[in-house]
Coordinates of C-alpha atoms in Angstrom, one line a residue:
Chain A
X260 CA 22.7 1.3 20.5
X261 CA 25.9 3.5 21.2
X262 CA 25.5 5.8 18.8
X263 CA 22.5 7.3 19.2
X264 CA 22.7 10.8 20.7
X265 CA 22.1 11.0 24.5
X266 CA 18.4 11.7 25.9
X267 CA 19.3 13.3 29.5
X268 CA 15.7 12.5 30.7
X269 CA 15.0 8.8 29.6
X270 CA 18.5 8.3 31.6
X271 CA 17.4 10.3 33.9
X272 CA 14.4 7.8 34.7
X273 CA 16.8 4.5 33.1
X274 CA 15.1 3.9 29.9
X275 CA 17.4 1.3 28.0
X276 CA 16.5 0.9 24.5
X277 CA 17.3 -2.2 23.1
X278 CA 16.3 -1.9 19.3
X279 CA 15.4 1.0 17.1
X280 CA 14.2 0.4 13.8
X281 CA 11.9 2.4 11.3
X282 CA 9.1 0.1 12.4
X283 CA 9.7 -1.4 15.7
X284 CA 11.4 -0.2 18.9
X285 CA 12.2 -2.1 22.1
X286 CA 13.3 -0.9 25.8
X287 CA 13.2 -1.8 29.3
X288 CA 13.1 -0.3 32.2
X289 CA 14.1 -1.1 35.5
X290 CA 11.4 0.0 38.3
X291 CA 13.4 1.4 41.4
X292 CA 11.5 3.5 44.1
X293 CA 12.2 6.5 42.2
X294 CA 9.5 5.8 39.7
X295 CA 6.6 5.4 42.0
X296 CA 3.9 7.6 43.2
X297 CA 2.1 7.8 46.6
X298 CA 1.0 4.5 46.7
X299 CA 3.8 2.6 45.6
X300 CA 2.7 2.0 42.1
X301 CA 4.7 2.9 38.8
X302 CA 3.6 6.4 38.3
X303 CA 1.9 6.2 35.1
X304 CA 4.0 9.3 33.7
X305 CA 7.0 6.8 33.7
X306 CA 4.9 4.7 30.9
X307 CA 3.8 7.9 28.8
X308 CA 7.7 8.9 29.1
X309 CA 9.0 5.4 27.9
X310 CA 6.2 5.7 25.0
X311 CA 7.1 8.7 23.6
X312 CA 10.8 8.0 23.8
X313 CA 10.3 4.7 21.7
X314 CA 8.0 6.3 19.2
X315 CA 10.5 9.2 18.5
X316 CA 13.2 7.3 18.2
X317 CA 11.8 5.0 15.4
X318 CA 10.5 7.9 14.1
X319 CA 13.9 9.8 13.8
X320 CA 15.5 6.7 12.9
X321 CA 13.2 6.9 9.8
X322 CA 13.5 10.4 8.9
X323 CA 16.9 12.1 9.7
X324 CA 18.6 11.0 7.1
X325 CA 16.1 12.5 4.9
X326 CA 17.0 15.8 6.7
X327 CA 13.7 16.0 8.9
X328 CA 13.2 15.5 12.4
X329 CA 10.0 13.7 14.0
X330 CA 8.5 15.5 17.4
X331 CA 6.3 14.4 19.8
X332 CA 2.7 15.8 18.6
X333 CA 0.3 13.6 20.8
X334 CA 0.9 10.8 23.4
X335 CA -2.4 8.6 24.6
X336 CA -1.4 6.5 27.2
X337 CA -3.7 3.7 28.8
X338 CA -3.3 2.2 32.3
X339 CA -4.4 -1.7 31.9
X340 CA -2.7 -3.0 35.0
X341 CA -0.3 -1.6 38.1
X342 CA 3.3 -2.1 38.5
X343 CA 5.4 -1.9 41.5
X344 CA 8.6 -3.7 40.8
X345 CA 10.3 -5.8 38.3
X346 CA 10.8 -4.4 34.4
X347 CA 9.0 -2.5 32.1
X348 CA 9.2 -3.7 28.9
X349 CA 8.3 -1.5 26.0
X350 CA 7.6 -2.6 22.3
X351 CA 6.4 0.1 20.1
X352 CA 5.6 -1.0 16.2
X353 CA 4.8 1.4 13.7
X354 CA 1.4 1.8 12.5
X355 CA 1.6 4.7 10.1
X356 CA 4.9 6.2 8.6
X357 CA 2.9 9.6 6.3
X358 CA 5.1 12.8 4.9
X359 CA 4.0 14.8 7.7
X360 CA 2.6 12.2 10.6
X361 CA 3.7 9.2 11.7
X362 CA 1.7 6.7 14.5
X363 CA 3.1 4.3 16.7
X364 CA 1.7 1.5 19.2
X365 CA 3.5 0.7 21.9
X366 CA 2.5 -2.0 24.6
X367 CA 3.9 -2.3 27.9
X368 CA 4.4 -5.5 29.9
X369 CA 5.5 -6.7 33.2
X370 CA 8.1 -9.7 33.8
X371 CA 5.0 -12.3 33.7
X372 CA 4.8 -10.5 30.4
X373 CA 1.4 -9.1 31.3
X374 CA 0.0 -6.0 29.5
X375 CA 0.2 -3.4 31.8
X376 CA -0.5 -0.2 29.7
X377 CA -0.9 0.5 26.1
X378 CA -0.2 3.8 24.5
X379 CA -0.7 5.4 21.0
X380 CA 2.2 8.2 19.9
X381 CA 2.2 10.4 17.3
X382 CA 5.0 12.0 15.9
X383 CA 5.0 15.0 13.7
X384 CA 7.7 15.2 11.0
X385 CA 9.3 18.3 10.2
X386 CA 12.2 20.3 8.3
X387 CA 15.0 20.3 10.7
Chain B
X204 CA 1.3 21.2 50.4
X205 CA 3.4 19.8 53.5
X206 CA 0.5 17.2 54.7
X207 CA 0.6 15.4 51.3
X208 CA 2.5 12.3 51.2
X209 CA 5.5 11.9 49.3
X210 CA 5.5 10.8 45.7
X211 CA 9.2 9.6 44.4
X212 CA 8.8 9.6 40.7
X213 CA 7.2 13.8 40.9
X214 CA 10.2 14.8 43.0
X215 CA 12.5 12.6 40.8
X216 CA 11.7 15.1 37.9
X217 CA 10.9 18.5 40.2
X218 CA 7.0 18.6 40.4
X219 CA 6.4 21.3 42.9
X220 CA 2.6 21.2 43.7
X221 CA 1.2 25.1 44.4
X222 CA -2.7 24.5 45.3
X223 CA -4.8 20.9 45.0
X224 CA -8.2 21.1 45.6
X225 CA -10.8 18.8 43.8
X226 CA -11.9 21.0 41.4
X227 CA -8.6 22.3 40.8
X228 CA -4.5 21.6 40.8
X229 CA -1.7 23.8 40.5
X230 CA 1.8 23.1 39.8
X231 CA 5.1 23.9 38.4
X232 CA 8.4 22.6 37.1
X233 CA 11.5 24.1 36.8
X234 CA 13.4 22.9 33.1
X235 CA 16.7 21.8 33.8
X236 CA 19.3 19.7 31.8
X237 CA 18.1 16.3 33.0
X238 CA 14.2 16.9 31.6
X239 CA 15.5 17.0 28.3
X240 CA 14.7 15.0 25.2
X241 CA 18.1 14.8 22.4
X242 CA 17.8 18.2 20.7
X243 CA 17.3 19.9 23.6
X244 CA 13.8 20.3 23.8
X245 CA 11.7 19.5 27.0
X246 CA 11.0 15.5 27.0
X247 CA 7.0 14.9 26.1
X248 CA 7.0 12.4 28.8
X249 CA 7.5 15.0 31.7
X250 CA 4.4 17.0 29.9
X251 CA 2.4 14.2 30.5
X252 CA 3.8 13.0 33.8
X253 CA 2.7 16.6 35.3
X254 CA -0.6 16.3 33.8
X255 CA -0.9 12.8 35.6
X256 CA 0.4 13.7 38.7
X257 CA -2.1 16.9 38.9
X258 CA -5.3 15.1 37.9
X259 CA -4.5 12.1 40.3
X260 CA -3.7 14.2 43.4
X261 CA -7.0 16.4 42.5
X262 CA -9.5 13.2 42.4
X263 CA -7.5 12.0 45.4
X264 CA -8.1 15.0 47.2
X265 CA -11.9 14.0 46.4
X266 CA -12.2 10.3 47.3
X267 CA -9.9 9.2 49.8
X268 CA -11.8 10.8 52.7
X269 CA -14.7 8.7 51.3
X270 CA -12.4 5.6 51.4
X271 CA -11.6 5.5 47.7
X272 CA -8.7 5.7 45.7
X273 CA -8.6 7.0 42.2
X274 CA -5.9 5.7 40.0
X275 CA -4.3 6.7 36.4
X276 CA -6.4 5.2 33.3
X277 CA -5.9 7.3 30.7
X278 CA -3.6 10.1 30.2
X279 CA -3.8 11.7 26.5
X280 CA -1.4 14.9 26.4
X281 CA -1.1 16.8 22.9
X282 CA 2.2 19.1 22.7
X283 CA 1.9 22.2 21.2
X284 CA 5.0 24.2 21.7
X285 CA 8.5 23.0 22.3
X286 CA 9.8 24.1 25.6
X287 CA 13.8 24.1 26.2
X288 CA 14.0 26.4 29.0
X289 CA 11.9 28.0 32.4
X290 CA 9.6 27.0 34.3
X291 CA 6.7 24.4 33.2
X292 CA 3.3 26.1 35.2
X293 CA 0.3 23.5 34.8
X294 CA -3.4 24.0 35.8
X295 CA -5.9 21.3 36.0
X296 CA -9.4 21.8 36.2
X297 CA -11.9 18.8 36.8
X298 CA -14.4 18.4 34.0
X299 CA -16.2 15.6 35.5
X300 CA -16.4 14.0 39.1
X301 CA -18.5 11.1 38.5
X302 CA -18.5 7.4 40.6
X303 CA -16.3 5.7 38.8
X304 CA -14.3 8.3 36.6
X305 CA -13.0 11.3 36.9
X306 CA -11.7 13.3 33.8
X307 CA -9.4 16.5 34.1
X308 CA -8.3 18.9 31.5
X309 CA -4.5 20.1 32.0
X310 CA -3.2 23.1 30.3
X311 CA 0.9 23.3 30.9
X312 CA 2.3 27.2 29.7
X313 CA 5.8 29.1 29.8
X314 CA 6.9 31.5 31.5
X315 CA 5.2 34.2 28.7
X316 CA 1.8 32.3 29.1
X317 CA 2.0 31.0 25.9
X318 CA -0.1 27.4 26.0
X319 CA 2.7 24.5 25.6
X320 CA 0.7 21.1 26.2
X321 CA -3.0 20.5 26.8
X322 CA -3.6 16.7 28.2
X323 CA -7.4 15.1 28.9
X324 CA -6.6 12.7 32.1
X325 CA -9.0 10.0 33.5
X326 CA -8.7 8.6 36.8
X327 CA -10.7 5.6 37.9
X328 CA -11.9 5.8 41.4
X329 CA -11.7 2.5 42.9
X330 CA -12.1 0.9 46.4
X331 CA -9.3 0.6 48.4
Chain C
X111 CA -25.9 30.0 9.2
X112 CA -27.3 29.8 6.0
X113 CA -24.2 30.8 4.3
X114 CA -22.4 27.3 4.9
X115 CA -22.1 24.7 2.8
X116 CA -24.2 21.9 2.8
X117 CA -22.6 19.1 5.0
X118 CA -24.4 15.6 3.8
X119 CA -23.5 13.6 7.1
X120 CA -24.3 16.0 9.6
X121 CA -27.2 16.8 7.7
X122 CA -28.0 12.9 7.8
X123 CA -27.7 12.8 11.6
X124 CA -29.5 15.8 12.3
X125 CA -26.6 18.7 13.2
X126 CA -28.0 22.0 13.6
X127 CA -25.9 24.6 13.4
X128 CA -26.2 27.3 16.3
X129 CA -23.2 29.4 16.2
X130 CA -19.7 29.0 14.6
X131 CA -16.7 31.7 14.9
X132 CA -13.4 30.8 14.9
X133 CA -13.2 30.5 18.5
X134 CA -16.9 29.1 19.7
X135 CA -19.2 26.7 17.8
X136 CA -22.6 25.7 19.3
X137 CA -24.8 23.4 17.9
X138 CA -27.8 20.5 18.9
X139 CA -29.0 17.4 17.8
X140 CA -32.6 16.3 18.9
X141 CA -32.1 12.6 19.7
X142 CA -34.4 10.1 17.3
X143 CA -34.8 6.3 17.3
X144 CA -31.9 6.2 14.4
X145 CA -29.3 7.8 16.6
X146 CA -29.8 5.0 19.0
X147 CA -27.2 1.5 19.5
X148 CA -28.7 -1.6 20.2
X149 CA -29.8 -1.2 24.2
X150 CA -31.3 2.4 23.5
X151 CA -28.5 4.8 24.0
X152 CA -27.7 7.0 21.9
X153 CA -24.8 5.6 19.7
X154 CA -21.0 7.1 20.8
X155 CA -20.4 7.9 17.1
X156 CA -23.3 10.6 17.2
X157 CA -21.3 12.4 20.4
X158 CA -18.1 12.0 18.2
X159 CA -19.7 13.5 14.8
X160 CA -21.0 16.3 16.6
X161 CA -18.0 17.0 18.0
X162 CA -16.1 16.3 14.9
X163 CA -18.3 18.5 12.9
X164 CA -18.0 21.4 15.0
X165 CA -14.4 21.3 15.6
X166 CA -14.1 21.7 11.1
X167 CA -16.8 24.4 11.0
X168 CA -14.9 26.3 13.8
X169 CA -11.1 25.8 12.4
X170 CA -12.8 26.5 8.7
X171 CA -14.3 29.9 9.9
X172 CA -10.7 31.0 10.8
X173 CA -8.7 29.3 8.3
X174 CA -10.9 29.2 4.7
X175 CA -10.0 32.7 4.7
X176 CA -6.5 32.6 4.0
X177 CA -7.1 30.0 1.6
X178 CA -6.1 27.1 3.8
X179 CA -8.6 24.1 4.6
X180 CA -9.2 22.0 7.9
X181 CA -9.2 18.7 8.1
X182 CA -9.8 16.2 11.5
X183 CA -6.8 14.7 12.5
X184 CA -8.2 13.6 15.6
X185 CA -10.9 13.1 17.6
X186 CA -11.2 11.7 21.5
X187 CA -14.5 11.6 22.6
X188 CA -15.2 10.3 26.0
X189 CA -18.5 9.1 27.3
X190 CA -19.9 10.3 31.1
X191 CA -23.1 10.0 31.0
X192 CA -25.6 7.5 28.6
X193 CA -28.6 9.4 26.8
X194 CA -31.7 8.0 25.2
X195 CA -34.0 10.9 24.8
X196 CA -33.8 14.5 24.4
X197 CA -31.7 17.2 22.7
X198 CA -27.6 16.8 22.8
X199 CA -26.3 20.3 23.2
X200 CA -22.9 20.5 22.0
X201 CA -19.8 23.6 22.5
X202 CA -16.4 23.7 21.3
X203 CA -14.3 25.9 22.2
X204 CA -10.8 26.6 21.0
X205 CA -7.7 25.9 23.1
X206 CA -5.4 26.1 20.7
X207 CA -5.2 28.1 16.7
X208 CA -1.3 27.4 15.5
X209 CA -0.2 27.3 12.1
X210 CA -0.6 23.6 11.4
X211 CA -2.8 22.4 14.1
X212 CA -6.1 24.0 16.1
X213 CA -6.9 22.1 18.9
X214 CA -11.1 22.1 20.6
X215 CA -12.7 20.7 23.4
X216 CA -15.8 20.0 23.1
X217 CA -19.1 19.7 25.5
X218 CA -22.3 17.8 25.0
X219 CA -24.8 18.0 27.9
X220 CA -28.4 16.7 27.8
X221 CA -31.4 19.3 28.4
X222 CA -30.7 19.2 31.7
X223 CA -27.5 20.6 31.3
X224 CA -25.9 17.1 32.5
X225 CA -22.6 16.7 30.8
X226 CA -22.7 13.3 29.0
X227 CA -19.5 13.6 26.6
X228 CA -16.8 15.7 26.4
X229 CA -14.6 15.0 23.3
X230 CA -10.7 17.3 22.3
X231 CA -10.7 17.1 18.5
X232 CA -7.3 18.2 16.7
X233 CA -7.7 19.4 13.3
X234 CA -4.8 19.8 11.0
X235 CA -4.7 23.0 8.5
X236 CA -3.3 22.9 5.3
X237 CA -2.9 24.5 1.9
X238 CA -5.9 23.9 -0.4
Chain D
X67 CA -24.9 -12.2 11.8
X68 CA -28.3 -12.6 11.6
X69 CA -29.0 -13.3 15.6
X70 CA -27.3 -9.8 16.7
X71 CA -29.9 -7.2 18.0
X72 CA -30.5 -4.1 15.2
X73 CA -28.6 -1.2 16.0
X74 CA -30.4 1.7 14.1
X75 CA -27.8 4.3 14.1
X76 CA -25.3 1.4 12.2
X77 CA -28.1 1.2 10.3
X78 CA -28.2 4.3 9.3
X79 CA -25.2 5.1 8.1
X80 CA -24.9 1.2 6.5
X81 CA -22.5 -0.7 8.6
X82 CA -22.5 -4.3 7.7
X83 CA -20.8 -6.7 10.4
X84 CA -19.0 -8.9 8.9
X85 CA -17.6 -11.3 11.7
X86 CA -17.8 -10.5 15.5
X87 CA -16.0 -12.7 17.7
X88 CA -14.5 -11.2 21.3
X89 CA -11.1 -10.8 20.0
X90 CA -11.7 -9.7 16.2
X91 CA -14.7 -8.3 14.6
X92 CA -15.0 -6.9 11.2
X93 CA -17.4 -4.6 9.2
X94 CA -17.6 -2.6 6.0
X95 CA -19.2 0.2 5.1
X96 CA -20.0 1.5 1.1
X97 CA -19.2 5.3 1.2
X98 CA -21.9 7.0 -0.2
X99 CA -23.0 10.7 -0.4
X100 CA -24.5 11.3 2.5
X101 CA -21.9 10.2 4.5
X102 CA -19.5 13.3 3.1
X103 CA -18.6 16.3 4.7
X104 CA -18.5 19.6 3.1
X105 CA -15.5 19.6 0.8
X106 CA -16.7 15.2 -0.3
X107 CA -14.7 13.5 2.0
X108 CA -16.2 10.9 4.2
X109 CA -17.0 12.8 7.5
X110 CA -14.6 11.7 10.4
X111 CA -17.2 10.7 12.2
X112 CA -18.1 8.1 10.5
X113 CA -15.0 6.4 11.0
X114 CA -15.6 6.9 14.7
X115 CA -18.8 5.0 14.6
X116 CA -17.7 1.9 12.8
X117 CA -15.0 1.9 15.7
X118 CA -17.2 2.6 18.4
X119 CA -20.0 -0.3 16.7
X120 CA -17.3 -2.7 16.1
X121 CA -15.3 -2.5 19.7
X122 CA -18.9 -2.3 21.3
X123 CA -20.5 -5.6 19.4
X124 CA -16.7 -7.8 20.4
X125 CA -16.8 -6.5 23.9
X126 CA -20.5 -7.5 24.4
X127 CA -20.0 -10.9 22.5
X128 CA -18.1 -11.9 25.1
X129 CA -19.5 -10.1 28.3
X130 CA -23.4 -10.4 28.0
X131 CA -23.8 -14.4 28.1
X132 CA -22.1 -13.2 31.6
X133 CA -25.2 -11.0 32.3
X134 CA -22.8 -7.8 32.1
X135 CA -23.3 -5.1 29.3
X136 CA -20.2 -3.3 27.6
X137 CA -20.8 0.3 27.0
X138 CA -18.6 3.2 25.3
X139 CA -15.9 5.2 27.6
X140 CA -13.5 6.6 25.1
X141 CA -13.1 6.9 21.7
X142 CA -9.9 7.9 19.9
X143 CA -9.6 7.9 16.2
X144 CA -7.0 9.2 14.1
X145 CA -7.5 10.0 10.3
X146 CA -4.8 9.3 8.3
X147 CA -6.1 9.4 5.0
X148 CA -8.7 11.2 3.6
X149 CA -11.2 9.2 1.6
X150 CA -14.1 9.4 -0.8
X151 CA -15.3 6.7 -2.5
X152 CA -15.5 3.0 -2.4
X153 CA -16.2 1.0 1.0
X154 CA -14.9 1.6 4.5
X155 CA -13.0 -1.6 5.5
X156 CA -12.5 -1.8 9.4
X157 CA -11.4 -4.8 11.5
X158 CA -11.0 -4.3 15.5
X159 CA -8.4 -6.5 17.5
X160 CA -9.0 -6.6 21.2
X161 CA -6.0 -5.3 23.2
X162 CA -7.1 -5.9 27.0
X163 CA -10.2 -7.5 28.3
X164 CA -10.3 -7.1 31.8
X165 CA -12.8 -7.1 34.2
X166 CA -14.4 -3.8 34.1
X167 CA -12.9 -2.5 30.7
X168 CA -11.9 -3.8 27.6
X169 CA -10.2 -1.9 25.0
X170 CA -9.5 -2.6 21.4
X171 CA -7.4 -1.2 18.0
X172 CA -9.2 -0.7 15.3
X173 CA -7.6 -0.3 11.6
X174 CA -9.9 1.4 8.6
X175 CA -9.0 1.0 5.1
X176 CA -9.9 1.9 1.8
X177 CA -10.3 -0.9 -1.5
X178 CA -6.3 -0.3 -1.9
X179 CA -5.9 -1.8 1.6
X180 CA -4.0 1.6 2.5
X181 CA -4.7 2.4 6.5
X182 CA -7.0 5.7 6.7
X183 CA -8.0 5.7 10.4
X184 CA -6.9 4.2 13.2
X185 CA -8.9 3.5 16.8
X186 CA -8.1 3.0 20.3
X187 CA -11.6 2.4 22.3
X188 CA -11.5 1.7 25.4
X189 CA -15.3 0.1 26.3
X190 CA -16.2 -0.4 30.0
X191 CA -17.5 -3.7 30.9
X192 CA -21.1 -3.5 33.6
X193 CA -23.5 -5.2 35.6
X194 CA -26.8 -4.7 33.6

């Protein structure tokens, strides 16, 4: 994935994506004490974050080479199960690529490969 | 806000909490560099994060001297205005404080008080 | 409100109209047997119509006008409190009028002024 | 389906359940007028009932022979196409089913097969 632009805050908080396609996106990553909150669980902002960074990047994938540019519009994020080490892995598939909108899925599971939170992204495409 | 226990994750990105009660949360975020998304704009995911992080420490505020611990189970933030520089200021207010769920609106602004993200948060309230 | 169109589905579930600007709508629903799910509650869909409908009316006030039409892009309704009886009382109120998106929250309380569902409906404006 | 308990709102507007299992449940509804909103499009909320019915019958499928009741938290439902005419097909896939909430994606579409709404509904699982 080298040539994809940088994103200073998913490296900020060690998103590594590992596929980006028009219709399906994959990342990981690695909990570290950083991403926890007052409890010791993965602060569930980490999971929105990773979310809306796989959902734009499919999206952009799709539509900058038409010229447009796909921003973040609304981000639902669902907290099925805690986290407090191990990997977050991310798989977001595309549910709805429109002119103007486009909606992803994107389920997020633990190393047991347990759902841990769901979240639905849309993206709103626009002239660059 | 110095008898509050430490959450990693919220000083990993710069919350600063200003007032938590549990009817209302204050808090701000200074935009720098590494809260960025690729073109430059403030990352969705740190929109949400501060909504998450306002909402749980205002429901905390309200249950853990009854024993109880609430805990993120929904987080649905919808961005309204790109934000590339400043200071994030966010507000929660409680909408509802029932036995099981608690639900907080959270409007995020600029520093021109111009509304940049609204997000609907639900925290479950569970025993300890 | 005599001067609005005639809308079939609200009129099927029983919407009464009680107020609409651009930035307020009120309305009520008196709660009958066919508004009701199997175990006597009345159904989600009704809390999410209402809040649907009133969300349109209000965006349509402001936007109609300029010869531009609302549409619901989407709707999240959540459920506090169960009814079976009684009048639903809804307000929506504006949080955010932008060029291609108005964003309302929306309140439904029961006649005792018990907030039962609370719902933040996006509606999307475009050219006619 | 001929054993499940009438649910008169469904009725009302002319859901027909197709299959209910408590991982997939289907339904259809014919559009007819007075399901329309103002301008003849079928009224959003509509589409949020059939989600909210569906979700609600899988989730109690498999929860009441356990002497538990599933009713409606949240309901979130996207319209990505407006329709008019023809039948409302919607099928619901279970995403989690965990002990005190279950929450299911549910896809709408038109004769064409092409998507029009999408819902995420998270239904929260009882003792009765």
């Amino acid at each position: 994935m080298n040539d994809l632009p940088p994103s200073p805050f998913d490296d900020h908080y060690g998103l590594e994506l590992d596929e980006a396609t028009d219709e399906l996106v994959r990342g990981h990553v690695a909990v570290r004490q950083e991403l926890l909150q007052p409890v010791g669980l993965v602060h569930g902002g980490v999971h929105a974050s990773v979310a809306e960074a796989l959902a734009s990047w499919g999206t952009n994938v799709g539509v900058v080479p038409e010229g447009k540019i796909g921003l973040g519009q609304s981000n639902h994020t669902s907290f099925l199960r805690p986290m407090s080490e191990g990997t977050i892995h991310a798989v977001a598939r595309r549910r709805h690529g429109g002119r103007t909108t486009w909606i992803w899925d994107v389920e997020m599971t633990d190393d047991e490969g347990r759902l841990c939170a769901v979240s639905r992204v849309t993206i709103a495409v626009r002239e660059r």
